[in-house]
Tab-separated table of N, CA, C and O in Angstrom:
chain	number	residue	atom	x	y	z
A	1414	UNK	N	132.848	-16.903	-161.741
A	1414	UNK	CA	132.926	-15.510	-162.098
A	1414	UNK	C	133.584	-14.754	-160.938
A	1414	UNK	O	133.029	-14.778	-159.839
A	1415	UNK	N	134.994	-13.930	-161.151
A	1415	UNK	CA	135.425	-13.171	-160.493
A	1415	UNK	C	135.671	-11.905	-160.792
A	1415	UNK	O	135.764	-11.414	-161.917
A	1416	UNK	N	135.755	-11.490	-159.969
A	1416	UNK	CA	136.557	-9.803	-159.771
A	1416	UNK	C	137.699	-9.758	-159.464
A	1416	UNK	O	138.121	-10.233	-158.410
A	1417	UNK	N	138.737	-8.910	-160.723
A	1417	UNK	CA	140.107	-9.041	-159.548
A	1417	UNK	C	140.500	-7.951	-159.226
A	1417	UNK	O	140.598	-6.977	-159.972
A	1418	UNK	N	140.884	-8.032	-157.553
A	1418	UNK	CA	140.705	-6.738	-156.620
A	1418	UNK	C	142.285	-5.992	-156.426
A	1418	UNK	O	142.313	-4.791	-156.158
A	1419	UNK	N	143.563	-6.753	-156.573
A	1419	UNK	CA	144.560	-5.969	-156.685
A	1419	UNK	C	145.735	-7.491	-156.900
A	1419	UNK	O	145.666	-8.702	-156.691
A	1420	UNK	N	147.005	-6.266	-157.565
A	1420	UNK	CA	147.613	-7.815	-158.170
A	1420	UNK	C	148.809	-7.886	-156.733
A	1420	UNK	O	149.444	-6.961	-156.226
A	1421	UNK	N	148.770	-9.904	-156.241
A	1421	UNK	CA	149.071	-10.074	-155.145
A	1421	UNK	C	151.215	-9.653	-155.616
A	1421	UNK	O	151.971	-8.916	-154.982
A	1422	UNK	N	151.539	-10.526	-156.962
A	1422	UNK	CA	152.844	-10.375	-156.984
A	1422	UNK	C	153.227	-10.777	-158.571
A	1422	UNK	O	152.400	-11.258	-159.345
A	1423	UNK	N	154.501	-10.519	-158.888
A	1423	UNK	CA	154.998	-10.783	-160.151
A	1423	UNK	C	156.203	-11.933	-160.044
A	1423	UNK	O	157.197	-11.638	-159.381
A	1424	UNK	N	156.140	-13.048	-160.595
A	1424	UNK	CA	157.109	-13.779	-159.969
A	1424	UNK	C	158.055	-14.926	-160.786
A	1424	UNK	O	157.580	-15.708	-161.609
A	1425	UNK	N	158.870	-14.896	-160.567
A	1425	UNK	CA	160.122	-15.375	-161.652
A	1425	UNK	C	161.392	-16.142	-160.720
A	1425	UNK	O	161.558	-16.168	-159.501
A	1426	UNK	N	162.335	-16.846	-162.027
A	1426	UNK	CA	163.325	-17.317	-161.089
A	1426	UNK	C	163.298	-18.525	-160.829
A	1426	UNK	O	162.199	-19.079	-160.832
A	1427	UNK	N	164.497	-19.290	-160.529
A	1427	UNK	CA	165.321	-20.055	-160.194
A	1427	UNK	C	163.745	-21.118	-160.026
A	1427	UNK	O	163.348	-21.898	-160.892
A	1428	UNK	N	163.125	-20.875	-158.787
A	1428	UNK	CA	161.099	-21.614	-158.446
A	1428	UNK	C	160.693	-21.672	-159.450
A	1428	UNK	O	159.807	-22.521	-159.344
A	1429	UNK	N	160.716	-21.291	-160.595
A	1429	UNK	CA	160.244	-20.925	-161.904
A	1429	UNK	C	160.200	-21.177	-162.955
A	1429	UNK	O	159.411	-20.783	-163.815
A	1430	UNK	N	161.477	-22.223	-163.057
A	1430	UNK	CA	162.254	-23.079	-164.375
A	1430	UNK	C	161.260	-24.646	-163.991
A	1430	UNK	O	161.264	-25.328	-162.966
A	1431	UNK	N	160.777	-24.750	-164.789
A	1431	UNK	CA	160.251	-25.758	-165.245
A	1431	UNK	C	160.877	-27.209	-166.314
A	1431	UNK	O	161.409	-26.963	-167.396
A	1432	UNK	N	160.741	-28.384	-165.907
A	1432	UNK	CA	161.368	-29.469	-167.092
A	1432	UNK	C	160.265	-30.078	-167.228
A	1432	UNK	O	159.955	-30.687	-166.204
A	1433	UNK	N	159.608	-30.161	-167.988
A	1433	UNK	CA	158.432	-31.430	-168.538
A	1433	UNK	C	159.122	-32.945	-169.335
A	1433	UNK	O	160.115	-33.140	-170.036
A	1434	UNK	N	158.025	-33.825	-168.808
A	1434	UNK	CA	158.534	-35.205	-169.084
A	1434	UNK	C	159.590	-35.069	-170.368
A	1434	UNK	O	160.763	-35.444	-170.348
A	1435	UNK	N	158.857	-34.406	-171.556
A	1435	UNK	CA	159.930	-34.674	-172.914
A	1435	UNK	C	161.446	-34.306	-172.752
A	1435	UNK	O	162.367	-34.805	-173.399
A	1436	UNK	N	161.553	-33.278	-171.708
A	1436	UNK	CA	163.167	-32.494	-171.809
A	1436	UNK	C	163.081	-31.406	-171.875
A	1436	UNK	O	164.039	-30.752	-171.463
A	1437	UNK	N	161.848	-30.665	-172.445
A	1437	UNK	CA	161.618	-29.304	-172.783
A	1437	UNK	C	161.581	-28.269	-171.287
A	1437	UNK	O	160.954	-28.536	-170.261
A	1438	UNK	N	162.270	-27.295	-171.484
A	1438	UNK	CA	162.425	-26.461	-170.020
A	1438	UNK	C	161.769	-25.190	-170.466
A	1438	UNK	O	161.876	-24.841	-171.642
A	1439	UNK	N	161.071	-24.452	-169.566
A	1439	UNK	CA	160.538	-23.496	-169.451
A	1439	UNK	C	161.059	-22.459	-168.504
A	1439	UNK	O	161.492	-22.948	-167.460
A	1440	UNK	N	161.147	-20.868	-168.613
A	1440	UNK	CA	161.222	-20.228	-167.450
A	1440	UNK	C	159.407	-19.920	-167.593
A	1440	UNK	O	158.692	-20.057	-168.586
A	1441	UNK	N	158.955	-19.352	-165.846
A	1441	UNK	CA	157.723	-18.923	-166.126
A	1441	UNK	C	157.692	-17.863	-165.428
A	1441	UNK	O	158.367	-17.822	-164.400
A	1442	UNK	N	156.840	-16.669	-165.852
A	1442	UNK	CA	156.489	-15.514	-165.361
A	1442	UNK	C	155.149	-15.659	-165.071
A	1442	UNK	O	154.326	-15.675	-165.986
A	1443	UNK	N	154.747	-15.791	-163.647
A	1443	UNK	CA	153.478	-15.654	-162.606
A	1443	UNK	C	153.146	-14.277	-162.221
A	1443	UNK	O	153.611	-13.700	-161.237
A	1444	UNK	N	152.302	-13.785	-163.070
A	1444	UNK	CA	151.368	-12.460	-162.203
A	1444	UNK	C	150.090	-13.217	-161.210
A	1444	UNK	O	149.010	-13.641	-161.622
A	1445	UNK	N	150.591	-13.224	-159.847
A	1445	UNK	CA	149.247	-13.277	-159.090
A	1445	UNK	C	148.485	-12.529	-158.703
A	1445	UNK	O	148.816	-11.722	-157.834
A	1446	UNK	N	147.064	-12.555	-159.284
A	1446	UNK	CA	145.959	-11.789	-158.641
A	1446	UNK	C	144.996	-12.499	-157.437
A	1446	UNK	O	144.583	-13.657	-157.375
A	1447	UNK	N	144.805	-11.409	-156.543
A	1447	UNK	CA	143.461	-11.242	-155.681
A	1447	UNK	C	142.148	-11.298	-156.320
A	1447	UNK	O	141.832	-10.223	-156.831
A	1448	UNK	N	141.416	-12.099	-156.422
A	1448	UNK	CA	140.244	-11.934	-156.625
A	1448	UNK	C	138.843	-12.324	-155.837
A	1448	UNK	O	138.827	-13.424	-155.285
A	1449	UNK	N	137.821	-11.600	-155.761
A	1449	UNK	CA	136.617	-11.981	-155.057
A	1449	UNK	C	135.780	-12.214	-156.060
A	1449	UNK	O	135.567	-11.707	-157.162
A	1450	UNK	N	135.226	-13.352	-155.253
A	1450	UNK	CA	133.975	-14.173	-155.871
A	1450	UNK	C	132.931	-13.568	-156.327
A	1450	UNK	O	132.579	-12.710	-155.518
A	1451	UNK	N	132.142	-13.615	-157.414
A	1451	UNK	CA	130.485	-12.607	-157.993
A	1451	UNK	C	129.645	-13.517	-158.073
A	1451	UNK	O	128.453	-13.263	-157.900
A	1452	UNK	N	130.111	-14.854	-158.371
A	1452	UNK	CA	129.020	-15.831	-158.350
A	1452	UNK	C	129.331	-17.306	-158.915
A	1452	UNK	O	130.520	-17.625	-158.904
A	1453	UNK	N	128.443	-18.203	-159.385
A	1453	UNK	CA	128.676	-19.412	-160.407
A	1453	UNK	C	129.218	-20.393	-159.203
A	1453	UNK	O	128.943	-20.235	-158.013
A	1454	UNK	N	130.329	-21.800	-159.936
A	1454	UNK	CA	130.341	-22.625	-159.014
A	1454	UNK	C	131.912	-23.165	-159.684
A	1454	UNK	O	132.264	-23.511	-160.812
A	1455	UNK	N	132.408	-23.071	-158.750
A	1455	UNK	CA	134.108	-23.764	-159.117
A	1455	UNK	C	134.150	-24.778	-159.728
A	1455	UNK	O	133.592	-25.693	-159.123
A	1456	UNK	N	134.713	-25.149	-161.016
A	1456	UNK	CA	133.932	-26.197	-161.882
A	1456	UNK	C	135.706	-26.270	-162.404
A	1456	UNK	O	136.586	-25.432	-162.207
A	1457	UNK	N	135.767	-27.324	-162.971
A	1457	UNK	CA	137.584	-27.435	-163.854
A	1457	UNK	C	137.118	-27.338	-164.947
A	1457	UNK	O	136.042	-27.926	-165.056
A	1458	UNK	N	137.590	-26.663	-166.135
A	1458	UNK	CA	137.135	-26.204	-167.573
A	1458	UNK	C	137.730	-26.927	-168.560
A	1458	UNK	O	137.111	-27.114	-169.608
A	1459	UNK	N	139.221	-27.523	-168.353
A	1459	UNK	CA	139.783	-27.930	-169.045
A	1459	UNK	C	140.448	-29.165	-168.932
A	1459	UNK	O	139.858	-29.925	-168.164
A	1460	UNK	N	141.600	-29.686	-169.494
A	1460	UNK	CA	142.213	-30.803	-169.166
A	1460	UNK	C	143.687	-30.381	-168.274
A	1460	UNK	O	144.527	-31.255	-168.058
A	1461	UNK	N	143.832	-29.334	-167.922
A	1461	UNK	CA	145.306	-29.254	-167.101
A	1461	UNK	C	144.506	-29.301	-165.909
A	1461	UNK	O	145.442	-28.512	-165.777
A	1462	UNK	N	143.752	-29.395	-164.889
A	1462	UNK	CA	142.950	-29.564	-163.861
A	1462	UNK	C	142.473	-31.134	-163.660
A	1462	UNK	O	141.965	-31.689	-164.634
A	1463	UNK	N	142.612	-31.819	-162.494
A	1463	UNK	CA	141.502	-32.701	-162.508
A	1463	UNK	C	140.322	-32.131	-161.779
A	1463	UNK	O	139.164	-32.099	-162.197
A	1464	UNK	N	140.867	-31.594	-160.392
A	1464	UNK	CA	139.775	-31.250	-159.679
A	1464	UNK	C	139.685	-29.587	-159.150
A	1464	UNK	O	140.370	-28.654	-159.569
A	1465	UNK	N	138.764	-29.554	-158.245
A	1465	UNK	CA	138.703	-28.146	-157.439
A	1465	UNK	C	138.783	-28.216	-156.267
A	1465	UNK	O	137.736	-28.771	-155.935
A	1466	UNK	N	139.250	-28.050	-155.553
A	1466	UNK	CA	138.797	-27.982	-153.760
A	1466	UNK	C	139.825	-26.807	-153.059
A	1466	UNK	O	140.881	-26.369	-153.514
A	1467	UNK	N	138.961	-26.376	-151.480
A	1467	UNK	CA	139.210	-25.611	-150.985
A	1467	UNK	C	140.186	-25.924	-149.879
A	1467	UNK	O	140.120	-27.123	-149.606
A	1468	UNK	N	140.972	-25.348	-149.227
A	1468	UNK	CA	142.203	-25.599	-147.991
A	1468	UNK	C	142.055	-24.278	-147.452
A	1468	UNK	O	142.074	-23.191	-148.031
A	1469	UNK	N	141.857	-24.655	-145.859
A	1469	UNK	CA	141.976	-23.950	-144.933
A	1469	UNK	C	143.726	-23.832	-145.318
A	1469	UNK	O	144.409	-24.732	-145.808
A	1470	UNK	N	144.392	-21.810	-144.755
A	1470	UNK	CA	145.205	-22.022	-144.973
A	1470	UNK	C	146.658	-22.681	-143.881
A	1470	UNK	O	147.883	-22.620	-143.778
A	1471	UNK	N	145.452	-23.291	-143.252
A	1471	UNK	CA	147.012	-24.392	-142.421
A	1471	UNK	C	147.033	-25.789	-142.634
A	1471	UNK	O	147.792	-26.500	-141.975
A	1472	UNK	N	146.238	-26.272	-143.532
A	1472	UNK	CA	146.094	-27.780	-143.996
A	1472	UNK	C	146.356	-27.417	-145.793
A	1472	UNK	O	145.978	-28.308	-146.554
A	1473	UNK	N	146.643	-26.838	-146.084
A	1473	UNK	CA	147.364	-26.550	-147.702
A	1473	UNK	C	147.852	-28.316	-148.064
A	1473	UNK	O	148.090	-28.926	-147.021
A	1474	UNK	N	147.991	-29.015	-149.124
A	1474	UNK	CA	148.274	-29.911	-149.358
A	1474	UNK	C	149.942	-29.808	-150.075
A	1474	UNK	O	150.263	-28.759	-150.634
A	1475	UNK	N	150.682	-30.684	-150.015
A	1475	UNK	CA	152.311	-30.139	-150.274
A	1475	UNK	C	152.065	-30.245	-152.089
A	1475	UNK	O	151.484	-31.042	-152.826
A	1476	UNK	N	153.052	-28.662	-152.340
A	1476	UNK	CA	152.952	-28.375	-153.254
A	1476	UNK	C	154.147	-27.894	-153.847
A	1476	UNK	O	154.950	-27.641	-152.949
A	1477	UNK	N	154.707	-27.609	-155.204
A	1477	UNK	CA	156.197	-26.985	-155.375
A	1477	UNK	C	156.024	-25.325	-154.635
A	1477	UNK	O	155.032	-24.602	-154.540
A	1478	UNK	N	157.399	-25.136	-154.207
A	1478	UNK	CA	157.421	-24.017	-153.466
A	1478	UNK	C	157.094	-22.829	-154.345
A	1478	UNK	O	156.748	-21.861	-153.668
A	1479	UNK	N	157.097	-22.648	-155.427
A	1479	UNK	CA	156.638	-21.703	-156.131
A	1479	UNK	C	155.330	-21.437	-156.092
A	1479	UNK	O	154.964	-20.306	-156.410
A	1480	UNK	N	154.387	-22.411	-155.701
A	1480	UNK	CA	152.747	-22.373	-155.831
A	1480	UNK	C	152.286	-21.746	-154.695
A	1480	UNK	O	151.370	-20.926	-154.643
A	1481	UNK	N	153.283	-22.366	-153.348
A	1481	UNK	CA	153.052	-22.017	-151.902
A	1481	UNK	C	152.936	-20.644	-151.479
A	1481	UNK	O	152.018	-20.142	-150.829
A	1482	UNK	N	154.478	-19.840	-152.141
A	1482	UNK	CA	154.838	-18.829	-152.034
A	1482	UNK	C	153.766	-17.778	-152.453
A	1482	UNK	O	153.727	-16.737	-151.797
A	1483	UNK	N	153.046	-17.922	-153.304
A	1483	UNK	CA	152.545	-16.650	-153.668
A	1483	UNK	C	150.902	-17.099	-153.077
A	1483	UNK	O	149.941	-16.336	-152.984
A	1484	UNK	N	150.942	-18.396	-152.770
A	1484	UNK	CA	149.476	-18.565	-151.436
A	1484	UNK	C	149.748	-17.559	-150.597
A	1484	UNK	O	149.014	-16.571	-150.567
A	1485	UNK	N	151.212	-17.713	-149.530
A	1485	UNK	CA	151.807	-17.408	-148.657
A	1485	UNK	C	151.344	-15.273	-148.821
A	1485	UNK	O	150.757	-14.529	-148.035
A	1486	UNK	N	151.840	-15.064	-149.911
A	1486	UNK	CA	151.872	-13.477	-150.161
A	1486	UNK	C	150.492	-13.213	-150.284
A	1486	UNK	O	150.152	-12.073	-149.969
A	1487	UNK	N	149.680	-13.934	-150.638
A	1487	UNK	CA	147.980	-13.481	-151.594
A	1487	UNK	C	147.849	-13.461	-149.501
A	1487	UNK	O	147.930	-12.320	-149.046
A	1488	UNK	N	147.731	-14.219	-148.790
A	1488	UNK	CA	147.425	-14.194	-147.223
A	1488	UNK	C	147.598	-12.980	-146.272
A	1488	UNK	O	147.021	-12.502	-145.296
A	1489	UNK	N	148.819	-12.689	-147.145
A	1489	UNK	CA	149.369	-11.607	-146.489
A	1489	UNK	C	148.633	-10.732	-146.130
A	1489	UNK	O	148.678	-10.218	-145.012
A	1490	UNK	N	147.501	-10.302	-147.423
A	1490	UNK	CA	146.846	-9.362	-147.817
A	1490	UNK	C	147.472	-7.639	-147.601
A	1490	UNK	O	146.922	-6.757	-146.943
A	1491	UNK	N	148.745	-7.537	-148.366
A	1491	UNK	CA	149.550	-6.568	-148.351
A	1491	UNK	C	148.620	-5.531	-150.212
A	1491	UNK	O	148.095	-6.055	-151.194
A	1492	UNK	N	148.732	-4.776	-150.044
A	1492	UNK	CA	148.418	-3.474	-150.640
A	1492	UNK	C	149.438	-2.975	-151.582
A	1492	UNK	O	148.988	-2.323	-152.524
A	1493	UNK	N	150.868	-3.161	-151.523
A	1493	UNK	CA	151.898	-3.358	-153.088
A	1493	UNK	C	152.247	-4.894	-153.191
A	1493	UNK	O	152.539	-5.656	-152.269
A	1494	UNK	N	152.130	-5.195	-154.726
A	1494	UNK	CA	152.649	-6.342	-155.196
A	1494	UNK	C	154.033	-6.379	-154.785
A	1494	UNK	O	154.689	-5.435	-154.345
A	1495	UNK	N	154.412	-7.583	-154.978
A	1495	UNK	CA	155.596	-8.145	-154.395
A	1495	UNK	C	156.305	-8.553	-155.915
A	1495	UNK	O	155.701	-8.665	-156.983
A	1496	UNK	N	157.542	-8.708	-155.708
A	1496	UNK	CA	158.303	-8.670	-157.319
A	1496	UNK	C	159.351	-9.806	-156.566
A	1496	UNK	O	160.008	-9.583	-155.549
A	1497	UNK	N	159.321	-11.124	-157.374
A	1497	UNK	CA	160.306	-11.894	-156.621
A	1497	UNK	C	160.901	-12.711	-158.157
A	1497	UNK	O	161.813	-13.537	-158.104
């Protein structure tokens, strides 16, 4: 259960185009939010997840640069969203 406290960025583009195994391409539009914790326990709900875990943010595990980037901005903890 969260709260979300302000939105980190809106994000699109070139990082953004997606190809899945079949051929099928996607563009994707990412609104990232800030949110603080209210309670409960980080649990995976569905089948696009296997797991949950936490990263200090200088041991981050390598990820596509699109995922990084808006880690990178949510850190920032800047006060206007970012539009990329």
């Amino acid at each position: 259960e969260v709260v979300p406290e302000r939105i980190v960025g809106v994000y699109s583009g070139p990082d953004f185009r997606v190809r899945y195994g079949n051929g099928d391409e996607a563009m994707i539009v990412s609104i990232t939010f800030a949110c603080r914790p209210l309670g409960g326990e980080p649990r995976v709900n569905d089948d696009e997840s296997l797991e949950i875990r936490y990263f200090a943010p200088d041991a981050l595990p390598e990820m596509p640069r699109r995922h990084h980037m808006r880690i990178i901005d949510a850190l920032r903890n800047e006060p206007r969203a970012r539009f990329r």
